[in-house]
Backbone as ProteinMPNN parsed JSONL, in Angstrom:
{"seq_chain_A": "NEKLENVFDVKKTIVKKSYLVIRNSIMHSYKFKKLLELRNKIT", "coords_chain_A": {"N_chain_A": [[0.834, -1.213, 0.0], [1.933, 1.211, 0.777], [3.827, 1.506, -1.186], [2.21, 1.878, -3.397], [1.087, 4.391, -2.877], [3.361, 5.953, -3.061], [4.003, 5.696, -5.773], [1.774, 6.941, -6.804], [2.176, 9.551, -5.872], [4.51, 10.223, -7.267], [3.533, 10.138, -9.887], [1.683, 12.224, -9.747], [3.408, 14.371, -9.35], [4.847, 14.337, -11.743], [2.8, 14.875, -13.573], [2.084, 17.424, -12.724], [4.477, 18.822, -13.26], [4.752, 18.492, -16.04], [2.453, 19.77, -16.839], [3.055, 22.394, -16.085], [5.245, 22.872, -17.751], [4.056, 22.677, -20.279], [2.166, 24.737, -20.091], [3.886, 26.932, -19.793], [5.223, 26.908, -22.255], [3.117, 27.421, -23.963], [2.364, 29.984, -23.121], [4.728, 31.281, -23.782], [4.869, 31.033, -26.598], [2.602, 32.426, -27.207], [3.23, 35.042, -26.346], [5.341, 35.478, -28.06], [4.04, 35.475, -30.531], [2.452, 37.737, -30.212], [4.454, 39.692, -30.077], [5.495, 39.495, -32.647], [3.285, 40.317, -34.139], [3.083, 42.963, -33.274], [5.498, 43.958, -34.247], [5.054, 43.692, -36.971], [3.043, 45.532, -37.35], [4.356, 47.911, -36.883], [6.25, 48.081, -38.965]], "CA_chain_A": [[0.0, 0.0, 0.0], [2.81, 2.38, 0.826], [4.433, 1.616, -2.522], [1.2, 2.448, -4.293], [0.978, 5.834, -2.63], [4.573, 6.56, -3.605], [3.825, 5.751, -7.218], [0.767, 7.973, -7.057], [2.839, 10.842, -5.661], [5.417, 10.456, -8.395], [2.708, 10.464, -11.052], [1.136, 13.566, -9.547], [4.495, 15.325, -9.568], [5.135, 14.365, -13.181], [1.689, 15.57, -14.229], [2.224, 18.836, -12.376], [5.614, 19.392, -13.982], [4.476, 18.555, -17.478], [1.449, 20.818, -17.01], [3.761, 23.676, -16.018], [6.058, 23.014, -18.959], [3.14, 22.945, -21.393], [1.614, 26.082, -19.907], [4.951, 27.899, -20.076], [5.502, 26.977, -23.694], [1.969, 28.091, -24.585], [2.517, 31.402, -22.815], [5.876, 31.785, -24.528], [4.522, 31.165, -28.015], [1.606, 33.496, -27.3], [3.96, 36.307, -26.282], [6.12, 35.597, -29.288], [3.097, 35.858, -31.584], [2.095, 39.142, -29.982], [5.608, 40.508, -30.468], [5.558, 39.496, -34.111], [2.194, 41.166, -34.622], [3.469, 44.35, -33.019], [6.566, 44.316, -35.187], [4.46, 43.821, -38.299], [2.279, 46.786, -37.384], [5.301, 49.034, -36.927], [6.906, 48.166, -40.281]], "C_chain_A": [[0.867, 1.26, 0.0], [3.454, 2.61, -0.537], [3.453, 2.276, -3.479], [1.095, 3.953, -4.101], [2.194, 6.572, -3.165], [4.45, 6.729, -5.106], [2.833, 6.851, -7.573], [1.378, 9.365, -6.913], [3.74, 11.192, -6.832], [4.623, 10.853, -9.626], [2.142, 11.869, -10.935], [2.194, 14.626, -9.831], [4.8, 15.46, -11.048], [4.053, 15.141, -13.912], [1.784, 17.077, -13.971], [3.32, 19.488, -13.199], [5.31, 19.527, -15.462], [3.41, 19.62, -17.759], [2.123, 22.193, -17.026], [4.569, 23.909, -17.291], [5.176, 23.384, -20.146], [2.594, 24.366, -21.3], [2.654, 27.145, -20.249], [5.202, 28.026, -21.566], [4.349, 27.657, -24.433], [2.075, 29.603, -24.353], [3.632, 32.014, -23.667], [5.507, 32.003, -25.996], [3.483, 32.274, -28.208], [2.294, 34.865, -27.286], [4.735, 36.545, -27.561], [5.231, 36.053, -30.441], [2.722, 37.332, -31.449], [3.234, 40.059, -30.413], [5.704, 40.606, -31.977], [4.473, 40.398, -34.683], [2.543, 42.642, -34.442], [4.517, 44.811, -34.023], [6.005, 44.53, -36.589], [3.671, 45.122, -38.423], [3.21, 47.978, -37.555], [5.869, 49.189, -38.33], [5.906, 48.314, -41.406]], "O_chain_A": [[0.57, 2.239, -0.685], [3.607, 3.746, -0.986], [3.832, 3.134, -4.276], [1.023, 4.701, -5.076], [2.075, 7.69, -3.667], [4.761, 7.791, -5.645], [3.036, 7.599, -8.529], [1.128, 10.249, -7.732], [3.729, 12.32, -7.324], [4.991, 11.793, -10.33], [2.123, 12.619, -11.911], [1.919, 15.643, -10.468], [4.989, 16.568, -11.551], [4.35, 15.971, -14.771], [1.591, 17.891, -14.875], [3.13, 20.563, -13.767], [5.583, 20.564, -16.066], [3.456, 20.291, -18.79], [1.812, 23.043, -17.86], [4.574, 25.011, -17.84], [5.501, 24.284, -20.92], [2.56, 25.102, -22.287], [2.346, 28.136, -20.911], [5.374, 29.131, -22.08], [4.567, 28.378, -25.406], [1.896, 30.396, -25.278], [3.495, 33.116, -24.198], [5.808, 33.054, -26.563], [3.478, 32.968, -29.224], [1.986, 35.734, -28.103], [4.783, 37.66, -28.081], [5.62, 36.912, -31.232], [2.681, 38.073, -32.431], [2.999, 41.088, -31.046], [5.966, 41.678, -32.522], [4.726, 41.16, -35.616], [2.328, 43.46, -35.336], [4.433, 45.909, -34.573], [6.429, 45.438, -37.304], [3.642, 45.736, -39.489], [2.9, 48.929, -38.272], [5.962, 50.306, -38.837], [6.295, 48.399, -42.571]]}, "name": "protein", "num_of_chains": 1, "seq": "NEKLENVFDVKKTIVKKSYLVIRNSIMHSYKFKKLLELRNKIT"}
């Protein structure tokens, strides 16, 4: 039973980390798109 809870914790941590990574990359690409749009408006 203790082993099972450990595995569950590890999975939760992995899910959390991958969620953060995905969210960060989405935010990053969104900002990048906005920057490109701004640059296109200026030129």
